[in-house]
Short mmCIF file of C-alpha atoms and ligand atoms in Angstrom, two decimals:
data_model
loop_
_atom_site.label_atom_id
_atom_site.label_comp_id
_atom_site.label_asym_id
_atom_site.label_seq_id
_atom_site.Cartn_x
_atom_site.Cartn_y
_atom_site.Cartn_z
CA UNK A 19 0.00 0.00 0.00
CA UNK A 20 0.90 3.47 -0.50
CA UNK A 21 2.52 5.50 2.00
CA UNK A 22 1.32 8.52 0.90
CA UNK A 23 -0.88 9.23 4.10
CA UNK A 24 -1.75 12.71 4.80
CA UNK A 25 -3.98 13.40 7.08
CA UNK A 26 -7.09 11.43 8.82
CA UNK A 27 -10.76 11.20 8.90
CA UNK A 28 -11.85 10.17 12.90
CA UNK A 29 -14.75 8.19 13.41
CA UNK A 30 -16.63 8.80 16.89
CA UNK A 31 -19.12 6.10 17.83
CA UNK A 32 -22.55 8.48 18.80
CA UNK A 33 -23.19 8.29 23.03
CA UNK A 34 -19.49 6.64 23.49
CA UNK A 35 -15.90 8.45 23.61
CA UNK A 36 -14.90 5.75 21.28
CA UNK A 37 -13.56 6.98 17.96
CA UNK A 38 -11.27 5.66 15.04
CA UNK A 39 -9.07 7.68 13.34
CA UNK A 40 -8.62 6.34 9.24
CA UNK A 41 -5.83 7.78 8.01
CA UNK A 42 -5.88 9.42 4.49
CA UNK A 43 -4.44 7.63 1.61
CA UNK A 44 -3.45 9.39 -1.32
CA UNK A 45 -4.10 8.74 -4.86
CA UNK A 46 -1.81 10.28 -7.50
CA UNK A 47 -4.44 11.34 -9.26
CA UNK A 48 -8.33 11.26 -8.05
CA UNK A 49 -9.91 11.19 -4.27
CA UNK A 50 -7.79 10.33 -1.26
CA UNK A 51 -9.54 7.28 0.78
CA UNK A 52 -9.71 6.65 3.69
CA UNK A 53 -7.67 3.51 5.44
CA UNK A 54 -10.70 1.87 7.82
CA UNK A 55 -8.71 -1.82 8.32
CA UNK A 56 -8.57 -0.68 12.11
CA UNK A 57 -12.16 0.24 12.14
CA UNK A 58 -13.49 -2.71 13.64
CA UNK A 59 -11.02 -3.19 15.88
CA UNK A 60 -11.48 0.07 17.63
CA UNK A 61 -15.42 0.69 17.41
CA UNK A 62 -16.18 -3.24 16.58
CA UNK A 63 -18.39 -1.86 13.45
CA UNK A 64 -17.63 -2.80 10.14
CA UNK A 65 -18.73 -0.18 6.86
CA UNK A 66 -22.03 -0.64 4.93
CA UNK A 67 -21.66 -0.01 1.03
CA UNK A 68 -23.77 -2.53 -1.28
CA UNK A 69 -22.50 -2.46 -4.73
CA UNK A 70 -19.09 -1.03 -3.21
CA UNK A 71 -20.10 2.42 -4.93
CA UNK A 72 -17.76 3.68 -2.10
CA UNK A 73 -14.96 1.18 -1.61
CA UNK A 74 -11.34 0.75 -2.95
CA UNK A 75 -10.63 -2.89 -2.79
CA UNK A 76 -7.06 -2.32 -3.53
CA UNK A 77 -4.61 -0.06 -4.67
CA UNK A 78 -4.32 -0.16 -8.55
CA UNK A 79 -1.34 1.38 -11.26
CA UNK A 80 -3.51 0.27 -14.19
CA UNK A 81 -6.49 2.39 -15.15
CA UNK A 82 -7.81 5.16 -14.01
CA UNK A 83 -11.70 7.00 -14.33
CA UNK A 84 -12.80 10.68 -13.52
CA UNK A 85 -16.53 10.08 -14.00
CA UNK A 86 -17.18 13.82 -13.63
CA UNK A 87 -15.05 14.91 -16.14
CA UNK A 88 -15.63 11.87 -18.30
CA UNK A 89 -11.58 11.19 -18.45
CA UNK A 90 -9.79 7.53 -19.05
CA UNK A 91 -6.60 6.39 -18.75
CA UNK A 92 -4.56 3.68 -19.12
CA UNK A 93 -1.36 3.75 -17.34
CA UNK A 94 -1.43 7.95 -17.41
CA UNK A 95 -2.41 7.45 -21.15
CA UNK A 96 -5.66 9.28 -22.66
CA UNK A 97 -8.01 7.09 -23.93
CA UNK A 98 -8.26 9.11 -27.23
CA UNK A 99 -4.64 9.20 -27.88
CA UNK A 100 -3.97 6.07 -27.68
CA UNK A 101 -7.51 5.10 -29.99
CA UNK A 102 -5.98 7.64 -32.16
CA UNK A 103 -2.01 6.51 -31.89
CA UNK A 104 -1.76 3.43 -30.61
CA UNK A 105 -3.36 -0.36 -31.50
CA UNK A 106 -4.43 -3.11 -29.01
CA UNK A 107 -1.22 -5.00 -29.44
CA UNK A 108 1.08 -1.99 -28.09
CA UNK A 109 -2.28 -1.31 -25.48
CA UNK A 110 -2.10 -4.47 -24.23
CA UNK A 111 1.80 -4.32 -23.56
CA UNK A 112 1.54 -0.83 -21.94
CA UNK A 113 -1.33 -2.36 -19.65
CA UNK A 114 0.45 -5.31 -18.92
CA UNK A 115 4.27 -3.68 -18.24
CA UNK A 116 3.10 -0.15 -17.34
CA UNK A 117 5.07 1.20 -20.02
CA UNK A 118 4.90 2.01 -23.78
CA UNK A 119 7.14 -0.87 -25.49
CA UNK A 120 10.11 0.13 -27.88
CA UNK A 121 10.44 -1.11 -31.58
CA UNK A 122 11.96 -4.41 -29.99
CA UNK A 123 10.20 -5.25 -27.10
CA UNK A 124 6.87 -4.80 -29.26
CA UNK A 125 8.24 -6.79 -32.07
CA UNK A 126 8.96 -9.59 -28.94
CA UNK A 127 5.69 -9.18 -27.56
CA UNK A 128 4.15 -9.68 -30.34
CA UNK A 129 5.90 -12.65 -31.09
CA UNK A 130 5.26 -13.82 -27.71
CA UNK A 131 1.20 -13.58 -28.28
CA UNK A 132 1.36 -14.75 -32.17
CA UNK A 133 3.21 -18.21 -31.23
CA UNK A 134 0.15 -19.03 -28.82
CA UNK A 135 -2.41 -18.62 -30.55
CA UNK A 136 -3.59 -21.69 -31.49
CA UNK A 137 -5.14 -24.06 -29.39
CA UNK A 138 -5.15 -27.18 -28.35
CA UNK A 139 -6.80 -29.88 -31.21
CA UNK A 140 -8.62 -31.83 -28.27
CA UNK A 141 -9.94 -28.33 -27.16
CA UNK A 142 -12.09 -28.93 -30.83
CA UNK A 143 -13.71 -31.56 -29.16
CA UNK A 144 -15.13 -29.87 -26.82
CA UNK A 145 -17.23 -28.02 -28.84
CA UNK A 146 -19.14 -31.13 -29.79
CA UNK A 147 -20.52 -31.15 -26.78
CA UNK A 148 -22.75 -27.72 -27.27
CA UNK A 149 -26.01 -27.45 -28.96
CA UNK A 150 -25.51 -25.87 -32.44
CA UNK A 151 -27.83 -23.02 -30.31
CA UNK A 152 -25.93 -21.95 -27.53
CA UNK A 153 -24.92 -19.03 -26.32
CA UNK A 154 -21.15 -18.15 -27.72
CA UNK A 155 -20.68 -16.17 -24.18
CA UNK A 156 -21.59 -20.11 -22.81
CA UNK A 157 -19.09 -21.94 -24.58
CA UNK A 158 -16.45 -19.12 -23.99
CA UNK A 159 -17.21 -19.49 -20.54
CA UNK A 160 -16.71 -23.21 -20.53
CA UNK A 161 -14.07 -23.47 -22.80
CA UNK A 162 -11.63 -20.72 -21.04
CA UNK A 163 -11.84 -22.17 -17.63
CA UNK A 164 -11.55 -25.90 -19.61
CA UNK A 165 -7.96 -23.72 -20.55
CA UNK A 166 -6.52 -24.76 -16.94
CA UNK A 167 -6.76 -28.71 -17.92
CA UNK A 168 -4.08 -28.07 -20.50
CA UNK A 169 -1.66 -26.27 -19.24
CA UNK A 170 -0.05 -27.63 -15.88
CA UNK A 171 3.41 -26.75 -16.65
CA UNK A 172 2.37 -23.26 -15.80
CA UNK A 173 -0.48 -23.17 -13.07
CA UNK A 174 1.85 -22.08 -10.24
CA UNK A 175 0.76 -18.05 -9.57
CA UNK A 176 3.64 -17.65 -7.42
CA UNK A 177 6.51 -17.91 -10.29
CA UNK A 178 6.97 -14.87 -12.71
CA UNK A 179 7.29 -16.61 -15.76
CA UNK A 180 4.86 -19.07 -15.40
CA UNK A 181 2.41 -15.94 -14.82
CA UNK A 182 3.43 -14.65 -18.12
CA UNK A 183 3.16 -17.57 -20.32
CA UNK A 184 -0.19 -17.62 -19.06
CA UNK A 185 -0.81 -14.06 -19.40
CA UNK A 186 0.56 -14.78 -23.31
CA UNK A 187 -1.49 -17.68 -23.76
CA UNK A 188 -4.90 -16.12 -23.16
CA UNK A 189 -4.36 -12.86 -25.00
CA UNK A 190 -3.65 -15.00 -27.92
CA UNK A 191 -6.19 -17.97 -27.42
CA UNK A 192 -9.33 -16.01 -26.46
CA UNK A 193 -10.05 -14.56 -29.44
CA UNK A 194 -9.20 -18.04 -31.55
CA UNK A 195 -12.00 -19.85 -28.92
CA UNK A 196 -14.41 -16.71 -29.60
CA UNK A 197 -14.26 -17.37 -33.55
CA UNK A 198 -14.69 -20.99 -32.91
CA UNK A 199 -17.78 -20.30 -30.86
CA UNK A 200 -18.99 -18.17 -33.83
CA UNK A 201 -18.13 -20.79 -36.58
CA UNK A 202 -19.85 -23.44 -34.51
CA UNK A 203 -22.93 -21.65 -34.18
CA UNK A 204 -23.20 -21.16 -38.14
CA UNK A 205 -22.10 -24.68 -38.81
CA UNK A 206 -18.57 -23.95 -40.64
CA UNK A 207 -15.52 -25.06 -39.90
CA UNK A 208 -13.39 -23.49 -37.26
CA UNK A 209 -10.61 -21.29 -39.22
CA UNK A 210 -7.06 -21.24 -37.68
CA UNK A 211 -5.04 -18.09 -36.92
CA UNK A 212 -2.79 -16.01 -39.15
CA UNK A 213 0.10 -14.84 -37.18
CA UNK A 214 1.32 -12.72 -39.91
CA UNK A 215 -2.19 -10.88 -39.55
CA UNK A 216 -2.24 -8.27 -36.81
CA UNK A 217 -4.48 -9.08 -34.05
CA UNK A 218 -7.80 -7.10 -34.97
CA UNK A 219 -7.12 -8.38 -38.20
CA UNK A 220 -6.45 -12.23 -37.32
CA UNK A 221 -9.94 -11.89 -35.22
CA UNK A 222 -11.95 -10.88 -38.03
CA UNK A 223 -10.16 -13.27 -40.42
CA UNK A 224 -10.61 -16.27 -38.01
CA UNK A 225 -14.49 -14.88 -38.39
CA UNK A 226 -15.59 -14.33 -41.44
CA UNK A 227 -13.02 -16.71 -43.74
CA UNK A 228 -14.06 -20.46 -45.05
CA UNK A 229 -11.48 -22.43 -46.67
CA UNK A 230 -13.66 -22.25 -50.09
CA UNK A 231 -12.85 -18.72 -50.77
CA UNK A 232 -9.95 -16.08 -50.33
CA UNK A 233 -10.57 -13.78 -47.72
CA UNK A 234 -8.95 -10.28 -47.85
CA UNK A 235 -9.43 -8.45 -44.59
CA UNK A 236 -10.53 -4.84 -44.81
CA UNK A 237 -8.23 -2.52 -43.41
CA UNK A 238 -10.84 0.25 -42.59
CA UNK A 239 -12.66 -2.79 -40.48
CA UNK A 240 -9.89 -3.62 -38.95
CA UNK A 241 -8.89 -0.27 -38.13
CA UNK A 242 -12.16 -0.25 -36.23
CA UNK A 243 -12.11 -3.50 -34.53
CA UNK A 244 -8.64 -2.23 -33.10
CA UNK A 245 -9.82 0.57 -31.71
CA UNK A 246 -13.18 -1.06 -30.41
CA UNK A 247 -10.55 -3.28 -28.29
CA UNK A 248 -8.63 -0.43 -27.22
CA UNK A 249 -11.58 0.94 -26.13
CA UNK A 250 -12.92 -2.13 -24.15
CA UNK A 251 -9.63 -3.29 -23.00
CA UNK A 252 -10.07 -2.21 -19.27
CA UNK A 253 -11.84 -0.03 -17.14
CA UNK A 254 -10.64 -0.45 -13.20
CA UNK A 255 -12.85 -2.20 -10.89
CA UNK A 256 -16.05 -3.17 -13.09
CA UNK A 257 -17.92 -6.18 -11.63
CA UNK A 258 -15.89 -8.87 -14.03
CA UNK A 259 -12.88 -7.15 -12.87
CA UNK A 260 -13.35 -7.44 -9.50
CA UNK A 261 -14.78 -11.52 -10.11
CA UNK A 262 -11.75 -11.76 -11.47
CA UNK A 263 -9.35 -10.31 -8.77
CA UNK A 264 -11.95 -12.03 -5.93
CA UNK A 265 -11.34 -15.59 -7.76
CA UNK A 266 -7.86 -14.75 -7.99
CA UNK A 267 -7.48 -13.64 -4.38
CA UNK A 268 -8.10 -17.28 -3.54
CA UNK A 269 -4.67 -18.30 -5.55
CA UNK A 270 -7.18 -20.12 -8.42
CA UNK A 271 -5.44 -20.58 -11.36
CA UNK A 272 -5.66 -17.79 -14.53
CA UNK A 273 -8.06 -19.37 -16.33
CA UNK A 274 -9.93 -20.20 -14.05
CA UNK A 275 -10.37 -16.58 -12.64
CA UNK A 276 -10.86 -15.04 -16.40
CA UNK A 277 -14.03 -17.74 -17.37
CA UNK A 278 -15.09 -16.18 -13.79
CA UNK A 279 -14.48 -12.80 -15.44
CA UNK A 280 -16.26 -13.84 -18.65
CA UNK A 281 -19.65 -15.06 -16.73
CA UNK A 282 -19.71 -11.57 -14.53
CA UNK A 283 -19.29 -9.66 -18.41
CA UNK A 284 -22.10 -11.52 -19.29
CA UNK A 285 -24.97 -9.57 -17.77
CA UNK A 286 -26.99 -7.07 -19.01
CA UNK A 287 -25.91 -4.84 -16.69
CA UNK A 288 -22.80 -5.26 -17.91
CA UNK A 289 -21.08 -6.55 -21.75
CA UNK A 290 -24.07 -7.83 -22.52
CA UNK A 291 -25.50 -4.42 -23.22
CA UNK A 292 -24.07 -4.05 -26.96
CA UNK A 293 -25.83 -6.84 -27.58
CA UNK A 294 -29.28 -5.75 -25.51
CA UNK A 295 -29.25 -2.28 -26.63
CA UNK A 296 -29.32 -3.59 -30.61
CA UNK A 297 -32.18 -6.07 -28.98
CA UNK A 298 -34.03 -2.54 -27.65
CA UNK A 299 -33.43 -0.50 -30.99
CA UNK A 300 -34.77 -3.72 -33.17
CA UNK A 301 -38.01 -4.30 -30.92
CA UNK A 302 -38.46 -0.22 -30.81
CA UNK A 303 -38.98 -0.10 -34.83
CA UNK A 304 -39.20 2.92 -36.03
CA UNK A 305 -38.45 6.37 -34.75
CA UNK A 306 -41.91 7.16 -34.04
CA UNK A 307 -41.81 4.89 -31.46
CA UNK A 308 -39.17 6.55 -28.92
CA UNK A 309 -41.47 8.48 -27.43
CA UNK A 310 -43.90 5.98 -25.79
CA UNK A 311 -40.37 3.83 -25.14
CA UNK A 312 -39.12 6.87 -23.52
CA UNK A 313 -41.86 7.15 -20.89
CA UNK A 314 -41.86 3.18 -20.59
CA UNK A 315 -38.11 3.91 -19.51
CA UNK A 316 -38.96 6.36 -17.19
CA UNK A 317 -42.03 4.27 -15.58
CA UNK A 318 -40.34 2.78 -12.34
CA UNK A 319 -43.32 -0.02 -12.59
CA UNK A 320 -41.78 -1.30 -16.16
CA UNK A 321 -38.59 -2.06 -15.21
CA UNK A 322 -37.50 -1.50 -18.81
CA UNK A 323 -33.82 0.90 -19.06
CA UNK A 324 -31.92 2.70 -21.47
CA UNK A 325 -29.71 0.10 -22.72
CA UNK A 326 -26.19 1.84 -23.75
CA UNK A 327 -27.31 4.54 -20.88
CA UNK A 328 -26.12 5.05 -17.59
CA UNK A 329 -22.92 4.35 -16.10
CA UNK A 330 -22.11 4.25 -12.23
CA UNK A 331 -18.71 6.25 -12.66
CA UNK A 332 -19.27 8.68 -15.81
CA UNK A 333 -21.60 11.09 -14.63
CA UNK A 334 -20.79 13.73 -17.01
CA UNK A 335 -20.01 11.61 -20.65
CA UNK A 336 -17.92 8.49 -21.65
CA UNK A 337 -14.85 9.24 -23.55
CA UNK A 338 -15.41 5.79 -25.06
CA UNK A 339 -18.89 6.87 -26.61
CA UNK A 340 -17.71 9.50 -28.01
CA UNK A 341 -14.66 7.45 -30.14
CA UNK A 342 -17.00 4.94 -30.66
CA UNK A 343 -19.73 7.18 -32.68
CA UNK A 344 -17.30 8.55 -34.94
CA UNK A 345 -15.73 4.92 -35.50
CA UNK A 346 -19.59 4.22 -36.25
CA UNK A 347 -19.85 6.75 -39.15
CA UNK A 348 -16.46 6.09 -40.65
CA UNK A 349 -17.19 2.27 -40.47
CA UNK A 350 -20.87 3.39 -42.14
CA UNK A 351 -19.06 5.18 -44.72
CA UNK A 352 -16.58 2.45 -45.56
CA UNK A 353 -19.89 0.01 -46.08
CA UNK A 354 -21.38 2.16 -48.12
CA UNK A 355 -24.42 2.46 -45.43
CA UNK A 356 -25.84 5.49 -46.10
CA UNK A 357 -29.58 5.05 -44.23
CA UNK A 358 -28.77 2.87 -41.19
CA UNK A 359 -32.56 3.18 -39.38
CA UNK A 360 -30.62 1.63 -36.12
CA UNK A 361 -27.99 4.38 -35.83
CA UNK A 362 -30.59 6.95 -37.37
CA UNK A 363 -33.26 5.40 -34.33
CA UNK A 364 -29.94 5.35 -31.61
CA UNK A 365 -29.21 9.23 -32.74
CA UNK A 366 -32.91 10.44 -32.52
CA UNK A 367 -33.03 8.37 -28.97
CA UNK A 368 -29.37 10.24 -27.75
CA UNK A 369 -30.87 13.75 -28.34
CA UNK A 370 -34.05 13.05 -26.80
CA UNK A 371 -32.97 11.64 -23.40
CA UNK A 372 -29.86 14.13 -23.27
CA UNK A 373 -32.79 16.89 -23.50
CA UNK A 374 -35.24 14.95 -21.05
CA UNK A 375 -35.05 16.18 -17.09
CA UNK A 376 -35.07 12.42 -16.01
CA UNK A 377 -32.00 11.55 -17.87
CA UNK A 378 -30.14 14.79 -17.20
CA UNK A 379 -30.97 15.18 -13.23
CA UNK A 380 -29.40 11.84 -13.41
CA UNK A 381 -27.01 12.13 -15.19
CA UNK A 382 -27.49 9.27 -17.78
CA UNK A 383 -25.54 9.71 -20.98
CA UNK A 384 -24.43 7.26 -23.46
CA UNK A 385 -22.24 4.81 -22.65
CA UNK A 386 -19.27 2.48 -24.76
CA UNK A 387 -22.25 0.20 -25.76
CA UNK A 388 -24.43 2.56 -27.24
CA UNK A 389 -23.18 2.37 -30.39
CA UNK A 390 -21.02 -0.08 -30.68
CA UNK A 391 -23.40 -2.70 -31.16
CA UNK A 392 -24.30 -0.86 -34.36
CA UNK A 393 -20.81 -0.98 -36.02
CA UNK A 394 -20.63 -4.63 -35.32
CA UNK A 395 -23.67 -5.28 -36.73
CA UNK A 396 -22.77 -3.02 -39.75
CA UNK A 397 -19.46 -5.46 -39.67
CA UNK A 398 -21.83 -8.17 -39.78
CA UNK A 399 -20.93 -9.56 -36.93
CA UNK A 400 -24.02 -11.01 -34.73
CA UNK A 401 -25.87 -10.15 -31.94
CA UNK A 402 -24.93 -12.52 -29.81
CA UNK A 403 -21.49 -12.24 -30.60
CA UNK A 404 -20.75 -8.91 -28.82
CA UNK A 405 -20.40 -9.71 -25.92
CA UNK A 406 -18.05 -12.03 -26.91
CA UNK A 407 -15.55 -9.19 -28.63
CA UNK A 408 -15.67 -7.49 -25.35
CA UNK A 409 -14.44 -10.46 -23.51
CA UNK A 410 -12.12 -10.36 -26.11
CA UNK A 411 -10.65 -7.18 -25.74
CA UNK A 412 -11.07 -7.42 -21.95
CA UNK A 413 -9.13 -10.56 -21.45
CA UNK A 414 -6.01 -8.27 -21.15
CA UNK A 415 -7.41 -5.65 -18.88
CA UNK A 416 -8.13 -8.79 -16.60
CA UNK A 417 -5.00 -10.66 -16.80
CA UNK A 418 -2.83 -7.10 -15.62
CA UNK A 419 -5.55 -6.63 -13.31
CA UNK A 420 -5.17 -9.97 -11.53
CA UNK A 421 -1.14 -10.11 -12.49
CA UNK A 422 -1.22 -6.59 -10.35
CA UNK A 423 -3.13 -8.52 -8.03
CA UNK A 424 -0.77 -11.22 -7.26
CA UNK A 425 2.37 -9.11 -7.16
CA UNK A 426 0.74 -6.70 -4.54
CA UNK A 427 2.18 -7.49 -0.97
CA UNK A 428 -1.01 -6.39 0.52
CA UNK A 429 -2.79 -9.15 -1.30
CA UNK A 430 -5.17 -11.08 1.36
CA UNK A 431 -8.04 -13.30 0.10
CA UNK A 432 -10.98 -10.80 -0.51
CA UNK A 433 -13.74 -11.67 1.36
CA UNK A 434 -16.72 -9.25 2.04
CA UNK A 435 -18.70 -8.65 5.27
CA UNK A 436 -22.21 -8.40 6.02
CA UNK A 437 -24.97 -7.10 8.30
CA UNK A 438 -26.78 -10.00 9.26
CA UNK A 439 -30.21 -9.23 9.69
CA UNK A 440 -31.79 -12.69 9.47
CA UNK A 441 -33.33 -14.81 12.46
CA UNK A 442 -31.40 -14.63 16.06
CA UNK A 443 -30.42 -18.45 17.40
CA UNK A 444 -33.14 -20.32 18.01
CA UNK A 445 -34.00 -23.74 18.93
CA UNK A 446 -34.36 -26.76 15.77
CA UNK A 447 -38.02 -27.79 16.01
CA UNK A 448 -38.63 -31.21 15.04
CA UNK A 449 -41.13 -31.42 11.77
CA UNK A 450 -43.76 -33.00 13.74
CA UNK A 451 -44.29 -29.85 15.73
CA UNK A 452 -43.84 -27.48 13.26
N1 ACO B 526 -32.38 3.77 -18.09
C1 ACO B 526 -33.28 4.35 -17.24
N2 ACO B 526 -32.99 4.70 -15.97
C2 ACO B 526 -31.74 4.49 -15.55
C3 ACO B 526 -30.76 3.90 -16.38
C4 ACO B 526 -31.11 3.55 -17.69
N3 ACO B 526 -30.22 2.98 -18.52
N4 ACO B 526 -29.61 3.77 -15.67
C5 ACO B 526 -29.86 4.28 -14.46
N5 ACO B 526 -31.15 4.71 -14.37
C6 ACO B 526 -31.79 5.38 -13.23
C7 ACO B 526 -32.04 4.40 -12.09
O1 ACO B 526 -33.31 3.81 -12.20
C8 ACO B 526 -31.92 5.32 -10.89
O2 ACO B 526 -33.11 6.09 -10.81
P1 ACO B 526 -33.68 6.56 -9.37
O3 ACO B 526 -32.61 7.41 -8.77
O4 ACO B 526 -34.93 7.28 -9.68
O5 ACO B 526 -33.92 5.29 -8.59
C9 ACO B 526 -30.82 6.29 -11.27
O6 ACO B 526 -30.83 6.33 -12.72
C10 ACO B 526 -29.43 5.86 -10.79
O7 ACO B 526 -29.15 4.58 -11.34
P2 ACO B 526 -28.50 3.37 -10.57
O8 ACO B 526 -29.17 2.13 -10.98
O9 ACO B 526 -28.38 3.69 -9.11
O10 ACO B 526 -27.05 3.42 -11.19
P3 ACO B 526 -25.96 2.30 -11.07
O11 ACO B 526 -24.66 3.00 -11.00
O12 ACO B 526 -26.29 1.33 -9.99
O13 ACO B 526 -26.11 1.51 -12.47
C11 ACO B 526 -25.81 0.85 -14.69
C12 ACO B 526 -25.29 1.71 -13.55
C13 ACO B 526 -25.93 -0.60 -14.23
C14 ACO B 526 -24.80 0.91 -15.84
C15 ACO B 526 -27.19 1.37 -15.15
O14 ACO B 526 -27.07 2.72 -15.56
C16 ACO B 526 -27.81 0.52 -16.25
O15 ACO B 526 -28.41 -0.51 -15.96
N6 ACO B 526 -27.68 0.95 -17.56
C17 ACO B 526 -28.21 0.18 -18.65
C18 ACO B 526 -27.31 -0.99 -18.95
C19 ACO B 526 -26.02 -0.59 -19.60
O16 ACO B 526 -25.99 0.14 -20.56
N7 ACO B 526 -24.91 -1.14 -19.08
C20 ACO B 526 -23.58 -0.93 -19.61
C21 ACO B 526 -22.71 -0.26 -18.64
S1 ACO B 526 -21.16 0.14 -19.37
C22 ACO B 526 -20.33 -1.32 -19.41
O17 ACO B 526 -20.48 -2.23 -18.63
C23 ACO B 526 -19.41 -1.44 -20.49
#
């Protein structure tokens, strides 16, 4: 931990002369916190904060969010620059090592991901055992965790190399188990990578190539799926982030902990809005229609949201919505799309809520997902696949997260408390008397 502490926030238990004093920690950027570990021990209270809206679980070099003034970084990098700049294969070193590579440690790193990623041929075999019909986030799921059943020369957490060959290994192998979820569904034959193909590149080749025809990537969709996994490739402490430093906490293997991070990116609350706000758009229709969905949104009783809207750190906008339109209408424009209804429907639906009080007293812009759902389906890339791509990009944002996590001293198995409110101890009744 830090030992930046500079001054103290004192807590004094009401009608006692009991207090604990937190000291400050300070963040190089962003709010101070305050330290409460000795909270309990000198008031014998613990802190109540549901959804941890509140609560640093640990001290992090990696990303870092100003919801109010809509800013992202990654390692002290602006998200637009590096969208701009950069591509995911120099991202995901910088998030990994904390530091932009040189012309030879990127050509090595690259190496390093290229040579693994293929997988194993018995992983095939696996897939056999899904219905043609499920869910690609399922069999991602299944398959990454199944990851840890092939590779026990490098399960140990606690040696440095072994932590990066599996750090290599799912960077590269994710998105060659994503594109065989994808081929599976649509009955063709799982395409292996192209290591002289850049990563975005490989992704969408391993896609949208059979072995019947020549498949030329385009660079102008590649461009974009770069920069949609810049944009997705971590965010700090987002609920699959945190499943994935929790798992990890427990000293559970890498794969392991990531297939825990792919089934937390799976909710709608979560990834899975790309795919739910395309959902929303489709069943709205037609323009027309906002309106009444509008007030639907805005009837408590309906429990129908905004998909793509809302965010609980960006109060203000996120920087990632922003990129992500523009990609949108360049991506448009390369297609040739010049009357998408979806984006025309998702435009007409952004100016309405950011002019309607209930959005704006609260603060609900667009999020990352808002339209990138529509490039990808412009790509022609399915629904149900989006999620998928962000698990994709994420996988590297997860694996620095948790590789953070592991070389952290202060690492302790993270385990929540509670305020028990149930039933007090009471005697078993036997049925007969119940
Ligand atoms: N549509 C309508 N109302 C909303 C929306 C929305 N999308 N999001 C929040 N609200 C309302 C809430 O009902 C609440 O209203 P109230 O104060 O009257 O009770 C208020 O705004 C505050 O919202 P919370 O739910 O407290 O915000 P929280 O931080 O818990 O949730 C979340 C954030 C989950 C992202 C939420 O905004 C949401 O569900 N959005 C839609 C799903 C979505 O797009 N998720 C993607 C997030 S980005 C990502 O994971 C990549």
């Amino acid at each position: 931990m830090s030992d930046a502490s500079k001054g103290s926030v004192t807590l004094t238990l009401d009608g006692t002369n009991r207090s604990s004093s937190a000291p400050l920690v300070q963040a190089s950027v962003g709010p101070a916190v305050a330290d409460i570990r000795k909270l309990y021990a000198d008031l014998g209270i613990f802190t109540f904060d549901p959804g941890f809206g509140m609560t640093a679980a640990c001290e992090s070099k990696i990303t870092y969010i100003d919801g109010d003034q809509g800013i992202l970084l990654y390692r002290g990098y602006p998200i637009e620059q590096l969208a701009e700049n950069s591509d995911f294969t120099e991202v995901s070193y910088l998030l990994l090592n904390g530091e932009l590579p040189n012309k030879k440690q990127l050509a090595q790193f690259t190496q390093d991901v290229t040579m693994h990623t293929m997988v194993h041929e018995q992983i095939r075999r696996f897939f056999d055992g899904f219905r043609r019909d499920a869910h690609p986030m399922a069999i991602l799921c299944g398959v990454v965790g199944a990851l840890s059943a092939f590779y026990h020369d490098a399960l140990d957490i606690n040696d440095p190399r072994q932590r990066e060959i599996s750090a290599f290994r799912l960077i590269a192998k994710v998105p060659t188990i994503a594109a065989m979820a994808y081929k599976y569904s649509v009955g063709q034959p799982f395409v292996y990578p192209r290591n002289d193909l850049n990563y975005a590149e490989n992704f969408l080749y391993m896609l949208n190539a059979v072995p019947a025809e020549d498949y030329k990537v385009n660079p102008i969709l590649a461009r974009a799926m770069d920069r949609i996994l810049v944009l997705h490739a971590d965010h700090e402490q987002n609920a699959s982030t945190s499943t994935v430093r929790l798992a990890g906490s427990t000293g559970a293997n890498p794969y392991a902990c990531i297939a825990a991070g792919i089934a937390a990116l799976w909710g709608p609350a979560h990834g899975g809005a790309n795919e739910a706000v395309l959902k929303m758009l489709e069943e709205i229709g037609s323009p027309e229609n906002i309106p009444a969905f509008i007030e639907k949104v805005k009837d408590k009783n309906s429990h129908v949201k905004l998909m793509g809207f809302g965010h609980r750190v960006y109060k203000n906008f996120d920087p990632r919505a922003k990129i992500m339109k523009e990609t949108c209408h360049e991506v448009l424009a390369e297609l040739g799309i010049k009357d998408e209804p979806l984006l025309d429907m998702a435009m007409e639906m952004e100016r309405i809520a950011l002019e309607d009080e209930y959005f704006v007293s609260r603060k609900l812009y667009p999020n990352v997902d808002f339209y990138s759902g529509i490039i990808l389906k412009a790509m022609g890339i399915p629904t149900s696949m989006f999620t998928v791509l962000f698990a994709v990009a994420r996988t590297v944002g997860w694996v620095s997260q948790w590789k953070e996590m592991i070389e952290d001293p202060a690492q302790r198995i993270g385990r929540p408390r509670q305020v028990y409110t149930g039933a007090t101890n009471r005697d078993y009744t036997p049925v007969e008397k119940r």
